Coordinates of C-alpha atoms in Angstrom, one line a residue:
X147 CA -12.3 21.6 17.4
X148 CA -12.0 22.1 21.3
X149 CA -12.3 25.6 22.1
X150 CA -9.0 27.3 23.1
X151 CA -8.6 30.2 24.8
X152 CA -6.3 33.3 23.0
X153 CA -4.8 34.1 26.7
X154 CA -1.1 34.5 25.4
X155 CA 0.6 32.3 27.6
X156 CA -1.6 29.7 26.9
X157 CA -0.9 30.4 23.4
X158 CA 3.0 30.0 23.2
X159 CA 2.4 27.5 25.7
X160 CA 0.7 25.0 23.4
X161 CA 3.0 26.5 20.1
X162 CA 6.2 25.3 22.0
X163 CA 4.4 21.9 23.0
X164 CA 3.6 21.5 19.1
X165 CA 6.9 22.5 17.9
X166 CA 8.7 19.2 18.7
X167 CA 6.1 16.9 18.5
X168 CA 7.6 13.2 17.8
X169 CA 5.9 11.7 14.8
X170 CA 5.9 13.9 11.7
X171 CA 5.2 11.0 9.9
X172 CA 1.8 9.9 11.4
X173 CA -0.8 10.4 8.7
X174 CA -3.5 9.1 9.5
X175 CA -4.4 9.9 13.1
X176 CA -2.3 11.3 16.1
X177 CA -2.6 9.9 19.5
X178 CA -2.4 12.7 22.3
X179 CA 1.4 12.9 23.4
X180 CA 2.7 10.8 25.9
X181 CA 5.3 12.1 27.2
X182 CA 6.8 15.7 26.5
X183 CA 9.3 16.4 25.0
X184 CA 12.2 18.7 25.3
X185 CA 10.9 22.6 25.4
X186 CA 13.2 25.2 22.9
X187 CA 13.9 27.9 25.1
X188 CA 13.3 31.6 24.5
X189 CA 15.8 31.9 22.0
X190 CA 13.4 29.5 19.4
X191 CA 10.3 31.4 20.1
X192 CA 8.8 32.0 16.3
X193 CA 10.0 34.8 14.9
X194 CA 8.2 37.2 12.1
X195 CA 5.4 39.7 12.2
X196 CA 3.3 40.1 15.0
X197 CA 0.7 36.9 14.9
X198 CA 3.0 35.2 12.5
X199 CA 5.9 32.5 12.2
X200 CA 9.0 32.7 10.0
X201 CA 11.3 29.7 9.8
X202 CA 14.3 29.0 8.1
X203 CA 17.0 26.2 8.8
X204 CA 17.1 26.1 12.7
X205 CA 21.3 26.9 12.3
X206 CA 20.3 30.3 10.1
X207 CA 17.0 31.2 12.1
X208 CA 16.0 29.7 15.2
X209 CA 12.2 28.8 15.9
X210 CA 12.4 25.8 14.7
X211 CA 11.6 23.8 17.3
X212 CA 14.8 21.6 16.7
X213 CA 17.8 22.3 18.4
X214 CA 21.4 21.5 16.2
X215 CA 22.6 18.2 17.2
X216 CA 19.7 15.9 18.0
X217 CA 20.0 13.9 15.2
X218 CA 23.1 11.1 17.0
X219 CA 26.0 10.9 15.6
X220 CA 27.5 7.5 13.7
X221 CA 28.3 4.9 16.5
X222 CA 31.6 4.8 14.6
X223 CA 32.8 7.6 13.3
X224 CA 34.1 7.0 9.4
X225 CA 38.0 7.5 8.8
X226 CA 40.4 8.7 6.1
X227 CA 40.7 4.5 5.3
X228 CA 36.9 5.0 4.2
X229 CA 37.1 7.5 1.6
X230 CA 35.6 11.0 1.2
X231 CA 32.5 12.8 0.4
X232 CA 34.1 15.7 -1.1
X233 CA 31.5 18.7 -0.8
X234 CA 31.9 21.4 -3.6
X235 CA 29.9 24.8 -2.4
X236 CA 28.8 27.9 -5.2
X237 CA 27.1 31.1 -4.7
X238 CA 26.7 33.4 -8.6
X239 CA 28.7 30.8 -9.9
X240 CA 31.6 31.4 -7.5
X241 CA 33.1 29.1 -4.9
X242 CA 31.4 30.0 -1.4
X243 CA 32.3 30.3 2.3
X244 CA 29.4 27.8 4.4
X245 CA 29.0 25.3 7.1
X246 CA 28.5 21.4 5.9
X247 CA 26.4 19.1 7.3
X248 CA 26.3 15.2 6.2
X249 CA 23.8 12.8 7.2
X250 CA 24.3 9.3 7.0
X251 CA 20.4 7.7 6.1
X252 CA 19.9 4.8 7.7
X253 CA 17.3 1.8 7.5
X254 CA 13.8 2.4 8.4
X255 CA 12.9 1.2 11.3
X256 CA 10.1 -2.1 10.6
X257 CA 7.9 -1.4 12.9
X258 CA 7.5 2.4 12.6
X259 CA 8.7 2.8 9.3
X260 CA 11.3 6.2 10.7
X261 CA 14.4 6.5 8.9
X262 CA 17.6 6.1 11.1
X263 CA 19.4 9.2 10.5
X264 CA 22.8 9.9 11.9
X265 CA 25.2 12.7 11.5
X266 CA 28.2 11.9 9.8
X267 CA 30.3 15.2 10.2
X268 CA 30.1 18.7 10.0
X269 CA 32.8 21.0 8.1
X270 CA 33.4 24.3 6.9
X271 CA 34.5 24.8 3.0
X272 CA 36.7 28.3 3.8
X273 CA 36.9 30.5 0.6
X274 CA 37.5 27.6 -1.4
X275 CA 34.4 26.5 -1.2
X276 CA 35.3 23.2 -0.4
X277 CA 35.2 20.7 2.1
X278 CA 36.0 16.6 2.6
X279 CA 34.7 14.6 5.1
X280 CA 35.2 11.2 5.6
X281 CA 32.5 8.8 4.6
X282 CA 31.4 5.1 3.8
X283 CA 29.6 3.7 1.2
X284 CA 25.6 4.5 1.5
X285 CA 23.2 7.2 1.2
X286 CA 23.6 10.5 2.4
X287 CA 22.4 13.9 2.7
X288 CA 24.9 17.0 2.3
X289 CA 23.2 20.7 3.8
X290 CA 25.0 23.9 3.3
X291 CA 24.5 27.1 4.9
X292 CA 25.7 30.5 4.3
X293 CA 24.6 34.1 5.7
X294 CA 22.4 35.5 3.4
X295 CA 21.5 32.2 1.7
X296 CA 19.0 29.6 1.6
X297 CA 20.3 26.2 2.9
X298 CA 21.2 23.9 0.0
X299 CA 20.6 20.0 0.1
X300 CA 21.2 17.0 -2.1
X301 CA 21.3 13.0 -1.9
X302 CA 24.7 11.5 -2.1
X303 CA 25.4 8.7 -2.9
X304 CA 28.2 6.5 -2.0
X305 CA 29.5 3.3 -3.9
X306 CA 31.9 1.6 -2.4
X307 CA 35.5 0.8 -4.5
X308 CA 35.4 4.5 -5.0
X309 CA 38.0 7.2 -3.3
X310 CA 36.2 10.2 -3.4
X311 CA 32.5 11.0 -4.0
X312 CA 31.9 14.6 -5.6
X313 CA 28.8 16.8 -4.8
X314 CA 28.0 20.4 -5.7
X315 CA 25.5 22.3 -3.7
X316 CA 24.4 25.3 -5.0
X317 CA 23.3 28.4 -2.7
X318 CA 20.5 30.3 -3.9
X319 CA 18.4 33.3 -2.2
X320 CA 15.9 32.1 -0.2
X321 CA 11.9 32.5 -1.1
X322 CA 9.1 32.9 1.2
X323 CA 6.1 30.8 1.4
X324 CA 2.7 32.0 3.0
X325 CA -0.2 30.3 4.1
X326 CA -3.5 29.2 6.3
X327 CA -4.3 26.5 7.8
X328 CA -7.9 26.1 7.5
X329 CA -11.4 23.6 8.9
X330 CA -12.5 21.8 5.8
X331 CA -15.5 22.3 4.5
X332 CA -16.1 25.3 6.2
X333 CA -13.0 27.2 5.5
X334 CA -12.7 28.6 8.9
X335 CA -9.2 29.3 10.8
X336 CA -7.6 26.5 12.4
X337 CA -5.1 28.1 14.9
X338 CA -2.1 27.1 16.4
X339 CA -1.3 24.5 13.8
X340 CA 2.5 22.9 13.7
X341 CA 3.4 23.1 10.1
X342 CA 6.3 21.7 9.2
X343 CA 7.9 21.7 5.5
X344 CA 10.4 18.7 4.5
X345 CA 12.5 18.9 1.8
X346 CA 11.8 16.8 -1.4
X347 CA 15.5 15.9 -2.9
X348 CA 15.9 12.6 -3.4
X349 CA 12.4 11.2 -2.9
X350 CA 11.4 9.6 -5.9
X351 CA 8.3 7.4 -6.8
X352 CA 5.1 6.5 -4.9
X353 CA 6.9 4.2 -2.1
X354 CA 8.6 6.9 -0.9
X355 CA 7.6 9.7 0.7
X356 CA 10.2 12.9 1.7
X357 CA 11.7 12.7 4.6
X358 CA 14.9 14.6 6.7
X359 CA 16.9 14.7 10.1
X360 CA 14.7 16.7 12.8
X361 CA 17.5 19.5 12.4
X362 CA 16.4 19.9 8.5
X363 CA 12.6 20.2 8.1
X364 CA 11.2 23.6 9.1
X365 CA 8.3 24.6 11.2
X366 CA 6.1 27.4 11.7
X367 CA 2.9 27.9 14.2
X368 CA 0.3 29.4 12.1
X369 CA -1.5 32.5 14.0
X370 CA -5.3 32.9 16.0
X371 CA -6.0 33.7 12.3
X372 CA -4.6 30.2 10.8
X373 CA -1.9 31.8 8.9
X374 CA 2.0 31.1 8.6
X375 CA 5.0 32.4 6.7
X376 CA 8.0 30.6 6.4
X377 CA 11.1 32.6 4.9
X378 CA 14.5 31.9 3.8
X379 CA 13.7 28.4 2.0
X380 CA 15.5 27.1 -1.0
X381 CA 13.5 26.9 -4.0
X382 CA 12.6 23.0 -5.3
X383 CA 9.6 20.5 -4.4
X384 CA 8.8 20.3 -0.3
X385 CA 6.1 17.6 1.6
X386 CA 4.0 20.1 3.7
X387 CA 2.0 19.0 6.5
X388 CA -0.5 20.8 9.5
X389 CA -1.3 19.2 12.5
X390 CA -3.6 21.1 15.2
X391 CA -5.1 19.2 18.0
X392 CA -8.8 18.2 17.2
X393 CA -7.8 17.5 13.8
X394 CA -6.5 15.0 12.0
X395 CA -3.2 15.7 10.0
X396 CA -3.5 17.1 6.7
X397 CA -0.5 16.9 3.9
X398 CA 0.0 17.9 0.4
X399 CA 2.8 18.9 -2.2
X400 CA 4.1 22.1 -2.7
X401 CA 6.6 23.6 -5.4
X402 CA 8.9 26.5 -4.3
X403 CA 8.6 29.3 -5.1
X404 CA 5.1 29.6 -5.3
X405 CA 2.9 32.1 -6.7
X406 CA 0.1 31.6 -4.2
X407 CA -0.3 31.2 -1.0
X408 CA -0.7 27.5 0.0
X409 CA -4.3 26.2 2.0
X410 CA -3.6 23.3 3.9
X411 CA -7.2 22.0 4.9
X412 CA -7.8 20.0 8.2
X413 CA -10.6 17.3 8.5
X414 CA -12.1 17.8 12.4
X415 CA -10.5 14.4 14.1
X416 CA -13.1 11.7 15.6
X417 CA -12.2 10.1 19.0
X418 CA -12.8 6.6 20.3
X419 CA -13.7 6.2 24.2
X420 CA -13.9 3.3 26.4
X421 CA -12.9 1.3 29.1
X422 CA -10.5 -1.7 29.9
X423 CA -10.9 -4.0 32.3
X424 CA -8.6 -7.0 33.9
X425 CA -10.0 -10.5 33.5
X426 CA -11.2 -10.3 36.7
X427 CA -13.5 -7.6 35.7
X428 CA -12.0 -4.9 37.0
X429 CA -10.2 -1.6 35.5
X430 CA -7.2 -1.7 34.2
X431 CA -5.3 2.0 34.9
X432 CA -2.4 2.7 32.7
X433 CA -3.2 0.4 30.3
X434 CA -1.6 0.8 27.2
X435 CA -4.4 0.7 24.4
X436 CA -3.9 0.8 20.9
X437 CA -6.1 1.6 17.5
X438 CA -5.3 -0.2 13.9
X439 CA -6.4 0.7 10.9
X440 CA -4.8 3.6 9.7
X441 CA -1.4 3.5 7.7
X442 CA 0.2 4.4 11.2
X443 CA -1.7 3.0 14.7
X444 CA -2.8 4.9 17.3
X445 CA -1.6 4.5 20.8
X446 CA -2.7 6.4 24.3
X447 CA -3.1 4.5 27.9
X448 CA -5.7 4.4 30.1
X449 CA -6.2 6.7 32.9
X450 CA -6.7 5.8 36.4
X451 CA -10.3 4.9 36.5
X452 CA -9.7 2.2 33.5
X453 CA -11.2 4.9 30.3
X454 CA -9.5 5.8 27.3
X455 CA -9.9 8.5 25.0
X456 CA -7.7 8.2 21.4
X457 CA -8.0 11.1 18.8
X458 CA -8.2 9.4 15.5
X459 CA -8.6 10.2 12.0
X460 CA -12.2 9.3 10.8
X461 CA -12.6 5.7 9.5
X462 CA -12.5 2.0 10.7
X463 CA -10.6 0.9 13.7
X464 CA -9.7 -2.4 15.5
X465 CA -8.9 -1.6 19.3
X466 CA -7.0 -4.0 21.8
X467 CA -4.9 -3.3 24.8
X468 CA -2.2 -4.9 27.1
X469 CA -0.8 -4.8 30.4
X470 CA 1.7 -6.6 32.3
X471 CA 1.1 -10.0 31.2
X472 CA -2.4 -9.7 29.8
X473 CA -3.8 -8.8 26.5
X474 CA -7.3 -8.5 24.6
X475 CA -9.1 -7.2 21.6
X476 CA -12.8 -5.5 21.4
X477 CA -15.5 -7.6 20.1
X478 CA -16.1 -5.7 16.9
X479 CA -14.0 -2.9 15.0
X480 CA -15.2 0.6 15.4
X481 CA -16.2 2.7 12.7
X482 CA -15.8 6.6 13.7
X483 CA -17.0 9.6 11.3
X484 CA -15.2 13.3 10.9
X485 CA -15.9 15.1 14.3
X486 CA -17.5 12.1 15.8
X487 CA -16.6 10.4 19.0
X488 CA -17.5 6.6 19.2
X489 CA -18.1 6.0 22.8
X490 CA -18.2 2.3 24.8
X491 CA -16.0 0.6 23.7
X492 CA -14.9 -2.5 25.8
X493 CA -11.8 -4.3 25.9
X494 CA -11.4 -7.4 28.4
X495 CA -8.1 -8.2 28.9
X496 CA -7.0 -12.0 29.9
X497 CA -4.1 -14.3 28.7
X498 CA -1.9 -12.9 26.0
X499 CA -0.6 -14.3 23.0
X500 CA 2.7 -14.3 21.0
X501 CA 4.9 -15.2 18.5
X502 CA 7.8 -17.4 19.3
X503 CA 9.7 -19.4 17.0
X504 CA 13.2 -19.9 15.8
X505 CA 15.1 -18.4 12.8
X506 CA 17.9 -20.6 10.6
X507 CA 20.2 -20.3 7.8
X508 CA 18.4 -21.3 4.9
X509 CA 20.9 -23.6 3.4
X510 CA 22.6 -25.5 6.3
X511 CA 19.7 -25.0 8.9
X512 CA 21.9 -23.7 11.3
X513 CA 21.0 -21.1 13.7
X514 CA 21.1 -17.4 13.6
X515 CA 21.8 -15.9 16.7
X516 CA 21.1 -12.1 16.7
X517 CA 18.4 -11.9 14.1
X518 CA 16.2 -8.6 14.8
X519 CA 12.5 -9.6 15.0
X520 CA 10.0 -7.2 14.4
X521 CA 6.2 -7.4 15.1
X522 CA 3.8 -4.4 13.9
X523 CA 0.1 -3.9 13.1
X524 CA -0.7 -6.1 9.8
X525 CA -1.0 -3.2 7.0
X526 CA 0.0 -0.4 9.3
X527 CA 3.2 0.9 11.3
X528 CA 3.4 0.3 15.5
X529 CA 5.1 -1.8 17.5
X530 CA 3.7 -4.7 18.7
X531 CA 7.0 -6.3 19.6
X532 CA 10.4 -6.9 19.2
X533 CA 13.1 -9.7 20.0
X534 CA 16.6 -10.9 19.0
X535 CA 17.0 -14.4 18.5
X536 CA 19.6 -16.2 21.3
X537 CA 22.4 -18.6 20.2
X538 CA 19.9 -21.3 19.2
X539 CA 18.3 -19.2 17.3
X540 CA 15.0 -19.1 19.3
X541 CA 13.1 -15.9 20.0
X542 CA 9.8 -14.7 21.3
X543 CA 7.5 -12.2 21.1
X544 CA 5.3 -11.7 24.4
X545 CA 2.5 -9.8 25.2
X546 CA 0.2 -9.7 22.0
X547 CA -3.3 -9.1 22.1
X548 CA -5.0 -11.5 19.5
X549 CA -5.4 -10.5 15.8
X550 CA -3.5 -10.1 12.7
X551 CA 0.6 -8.9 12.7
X552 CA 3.2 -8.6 10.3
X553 CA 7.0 -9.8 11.2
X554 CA 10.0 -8.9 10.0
X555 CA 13.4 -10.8 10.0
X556 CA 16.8 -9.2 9.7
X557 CA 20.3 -10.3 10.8
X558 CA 23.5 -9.1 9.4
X559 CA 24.9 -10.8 6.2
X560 CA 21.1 -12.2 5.5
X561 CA 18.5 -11.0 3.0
X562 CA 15.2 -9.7 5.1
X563 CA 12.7 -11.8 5.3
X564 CA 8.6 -10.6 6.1
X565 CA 5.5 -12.8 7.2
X566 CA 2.6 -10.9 6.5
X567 CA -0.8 -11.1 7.9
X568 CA 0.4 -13.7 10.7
X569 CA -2.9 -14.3 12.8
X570 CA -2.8 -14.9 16.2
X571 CA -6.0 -16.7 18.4
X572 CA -6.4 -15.7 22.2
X573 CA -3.8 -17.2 24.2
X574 CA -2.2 -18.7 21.1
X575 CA 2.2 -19.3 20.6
X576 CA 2.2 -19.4 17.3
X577 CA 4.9 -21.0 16.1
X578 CA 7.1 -19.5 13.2
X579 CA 9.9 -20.9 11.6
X580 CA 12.1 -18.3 9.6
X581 CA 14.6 -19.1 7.3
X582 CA 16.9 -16.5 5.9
X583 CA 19.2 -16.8 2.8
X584 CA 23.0 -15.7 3.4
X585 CA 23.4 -13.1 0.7
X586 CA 26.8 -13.2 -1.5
X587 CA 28.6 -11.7 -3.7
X588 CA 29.6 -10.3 -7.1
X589 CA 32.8 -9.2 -9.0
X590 CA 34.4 -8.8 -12.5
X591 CA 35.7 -7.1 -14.9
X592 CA 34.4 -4.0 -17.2
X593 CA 36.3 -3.5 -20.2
X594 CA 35.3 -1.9 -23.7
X595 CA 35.0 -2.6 -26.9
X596 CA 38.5 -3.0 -27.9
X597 CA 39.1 -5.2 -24.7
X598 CA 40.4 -2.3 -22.3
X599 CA 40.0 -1.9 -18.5
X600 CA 37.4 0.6 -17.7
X601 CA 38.1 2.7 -14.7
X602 CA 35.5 4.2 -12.3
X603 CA 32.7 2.7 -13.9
X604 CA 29.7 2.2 -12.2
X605 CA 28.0 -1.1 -11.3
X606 CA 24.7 -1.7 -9.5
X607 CA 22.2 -4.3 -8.5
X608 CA 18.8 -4.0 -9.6
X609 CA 16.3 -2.7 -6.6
X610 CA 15.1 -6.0 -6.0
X611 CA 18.4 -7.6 -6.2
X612 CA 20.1 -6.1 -2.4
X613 CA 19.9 -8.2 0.5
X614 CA 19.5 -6.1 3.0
X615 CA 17.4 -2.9 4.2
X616 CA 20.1 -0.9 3.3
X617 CA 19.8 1.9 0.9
X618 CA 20.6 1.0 -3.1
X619 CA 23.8 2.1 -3.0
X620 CA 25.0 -0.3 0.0
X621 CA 25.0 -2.1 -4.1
X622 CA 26.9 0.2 -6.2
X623 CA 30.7 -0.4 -6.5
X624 CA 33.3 1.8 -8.6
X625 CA 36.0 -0.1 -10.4
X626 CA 39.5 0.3 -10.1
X627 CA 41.9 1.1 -12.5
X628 CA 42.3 -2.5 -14.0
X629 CA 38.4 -2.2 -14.4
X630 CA 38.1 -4.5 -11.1
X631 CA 34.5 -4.2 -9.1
X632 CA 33.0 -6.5 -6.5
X633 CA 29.5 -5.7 -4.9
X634 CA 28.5 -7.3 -1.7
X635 CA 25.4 -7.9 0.2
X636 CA 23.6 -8.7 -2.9
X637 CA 20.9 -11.3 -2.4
X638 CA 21.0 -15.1 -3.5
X639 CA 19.8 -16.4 -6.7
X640 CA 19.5 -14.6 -10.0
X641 CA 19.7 -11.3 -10.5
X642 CA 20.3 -8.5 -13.1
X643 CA 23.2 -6.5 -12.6
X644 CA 24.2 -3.3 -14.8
X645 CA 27.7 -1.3 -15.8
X646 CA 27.8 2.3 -17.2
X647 CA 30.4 4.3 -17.7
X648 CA 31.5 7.0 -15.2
X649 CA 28.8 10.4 -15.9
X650 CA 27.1 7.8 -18.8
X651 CA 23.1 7.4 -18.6
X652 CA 23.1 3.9 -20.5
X653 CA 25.1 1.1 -20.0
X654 CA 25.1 -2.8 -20.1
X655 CA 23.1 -5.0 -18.5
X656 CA 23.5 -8.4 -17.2
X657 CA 22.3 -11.1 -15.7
X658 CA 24.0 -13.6 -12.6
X659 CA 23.2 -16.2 -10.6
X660 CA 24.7 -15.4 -7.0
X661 CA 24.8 -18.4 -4.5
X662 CA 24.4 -18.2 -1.4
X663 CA 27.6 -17.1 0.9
X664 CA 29.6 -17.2 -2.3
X665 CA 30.7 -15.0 -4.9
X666 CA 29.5 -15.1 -8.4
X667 CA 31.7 -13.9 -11.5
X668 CA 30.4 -11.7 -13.6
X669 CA 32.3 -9.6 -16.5
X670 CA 30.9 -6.4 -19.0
X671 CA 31.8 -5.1 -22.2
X672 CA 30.6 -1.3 -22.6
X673 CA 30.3 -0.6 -26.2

């Protein structure tokens, strides 16, 4: 670890910088910060006994790091016309006074895999306890807040056909969680660590991992000693992670409330240095240079003599860098050890590649104007690029250094479509055709046994079966009360479909084969 000195200033001074660092989902290694970000002012400082931080939701208790309202609102705010999520709000058992929060969750972005989070609306629930606020079909998560309460959160989600979409949120008191943040192997105190705690509801299976708006996760800077406290959270399964500089970024599970304190142990961070130079042989200041490997890549730039220095976590990386209009890859990949720094590494920059192409409806072979193209690091999240396809359907990607990326295709009313593992030569346009399949529709009828409409059941495509990077329940439709549903954006060709009855576990399952831009019929008969 580099030393640091315990000069206060310096201390909060490197806390505050911590406290709103960008990328809380970079697991692998952490690239020194860019740019700064936006400093909480004296009103966030950590608060809790002397040497310690205690953190709550940012609204209850600030310190934080995350001021209310950076998560952007919906472009287009939702109207009566679109239904409600009707937000039910207890304390003992009783209806209870608190401030509502709904996020809309949006797609992840392809290239750096974030979740698009937007608030939807804030309300109040008065002594009633409850509160309505418009919403459309999708995925949401609802946050109350109360004095003297933890914050309570669940997933919501929205089919569409149906009016009003119930949740209960329960407030409970709020338990405290202690801990250190520690050098492993050696178990010695690793100061000034960010540690931030995300909230777990909702997250289920090994694809996805928790994640919340900024406002909604909670940090703590643990002490010269390597400890933190974090008070006030509600009890339930949280993603905890520690980042410190000199270290790469350690994570684990923990379950609230917690009968010991929680160790989060750091691995020392390795660094990669080097140099880039132009193809005329001379250095290449301000170069943007970028490490692969990991889950997530690594980026830093080059500082005005031409050197780099990027902190990674230890293992294998492939370096390459870009500037203006030239590109280039080092000669070998670079294999780095804990605490390690791999020095001389050369990357010669000449003429780059790219990706260019056009992208066409897969039945008629007619362009799609407007399709999102996404380039990223094969196997690992970065962006290498990004373009939007033009009336003929043409795009291209500039700027690539040579090697291996992964591209993703997505244009409204089209199933995605990913090339994996596309490899690009020095100086190469590859050329990439995509063709995307319009997605369609399905709707019927769900009656019982005895031939009656059933009302407010609910039918849903299977995972695999949605055509677009929507959320599941972008699939999930309510019927009405002559047992009516239709589901759109459902991907073409066959799929298995399934109807249960409102509150019911089990229900019936189906099978239909949707064509493309058209609408398949398909009817159920609940037993």
């Amino acid at each position: 670890m580099k030393p640091a000195g315990w000069v206060a200033a310096v201390a909060v001074a490197l806390a505050l910088t911590w406290m709103l660092w960008p990328r809380e989902a970079r697991r692998d290694g952490a690239a020194r910060p860019r740019e700064t970000a936006p400093q909480p002012s004296a009103a966030d400082a950590p608060l809790g006994r002397t040497g310690e931080s205690a953190a709550t939701a940012v609204e209850l208790q600030p310190g934080m790091g995350a001021l209310a309202g950076s998560t952007p609102p919906l472009a287009q705010a939702p109207g009566e016309r679109d239904g409600f999520i009707e937000v039910r709000v207890t304390a003992r058992g009783r209806p209870a006074a608190a401030r509502v929060r709904l996020y809309w969750r949006g797609p992840a972005d392809r290239n750096t895999g974030q979740t698009d989070w937007r608030l939807a609306g804030t309300a109040e629930t008065g002594s009633e306890g409850t509160a309505r606020l418009p919403a459309r079909p999708g995925v949401y998560l609802a946050v109350a807040r109360a004095e003297g309460f933890a914050p309570a959160r669940k997933e919501v989600r929205r089919p569409a056909g149906e009016p009003v979409t119930r949740a209960l949120l329960s407030l409970s008191a709020g338990v405290v969680l202690e801990g250190r943040t520690v050098q492993k192997g050696t178990g010695d105190p690793v100061p000034l660590a960010l540690v931030t705690l995300t909230y777990a509801a909702g997250a289920s299976g090994p694809f996805r991992r928790p994640d919340a708006p900024i406002e909604e996760q909670a940090r703590a800077t643990s002490d010269p000693a390597g400890r933190f406290r974090f008070e006030g959270l509600e009890p339930g399964s949280f993603r905890a992670t520690a980042q410190a500089t000199g270290f790469a970024m350690a994570a684990t599970r923990v379950e609230l409330p917690a009968d010991r304190e929680m160790v989060l142990p750091l691995s020392p961070a390795a660094f990669v240095e080097g140099r880039v130079l132009r193809s005329d042989g001379a250095t290449a200041p301000g170069a943007e240079v970028t490490a692969t490997g990991g889950e997530d890549a690594v980026v830093g730039m080059a500082t005005s003599s031409g050197t780099f220095s990027l902190e990674v976590s230890p293992r294998t990386w492939a370096l390459s860098a870009r500037q203006g209009g030239q590109a280039g890859r080092a000669d070998a990949e670079v294999t780095v050890a804990a605490g390690a720094t791999a020095r001389g590494v050369t990357i010669r920059l000449g003429p780059p590649s790219g990706i260019e192409g056009t992208v066409v409806a897969a039945g008629s072979g007619q362009p799609v104007s407007g399709a999102q193209v996404a380039v990223s690091p094969h196997d690992s999240n970065g962006d290498s690029g990004r373009a939007v396809s033009d009336k003929a359907g043409a795009f291209a990607v500039e700027g690539l250094a040579p090697g291996s990326y992964d591209v993703a295709v997505s244009a409204e009313g089209f199933a995605d479509v990913s090339r994996r593992g596309v490899t690009v030569d020095p100086a190469q346009r590859f050329p990439l055709r995509v063709e995307l399949r319009q997605n369609g529709a399905v709707e019927g009828v769900v009656r019982d046994a005895a031939g009656r409409p059933v009302e407010s059941a609910l039918v849903r495509a299977s995972a695999a079966r949605f055509g677009n990077s929507f959320p599941a329940a972008s699939v999930e439709a309510r019927t009405d009360g002559d047992g009516a549903y239709r589901l759109t954006g459902v991907a073409a060709g066959r799929g298995s479909f399934t109807a249960v009855r409102d509150g019911a576990l089990l229900g019936v399952t189906a099978a239909a084969d949707v064509p493309e831009g058209g609408t398949a019929h398909l009817d159920f008969q609940l037993r």
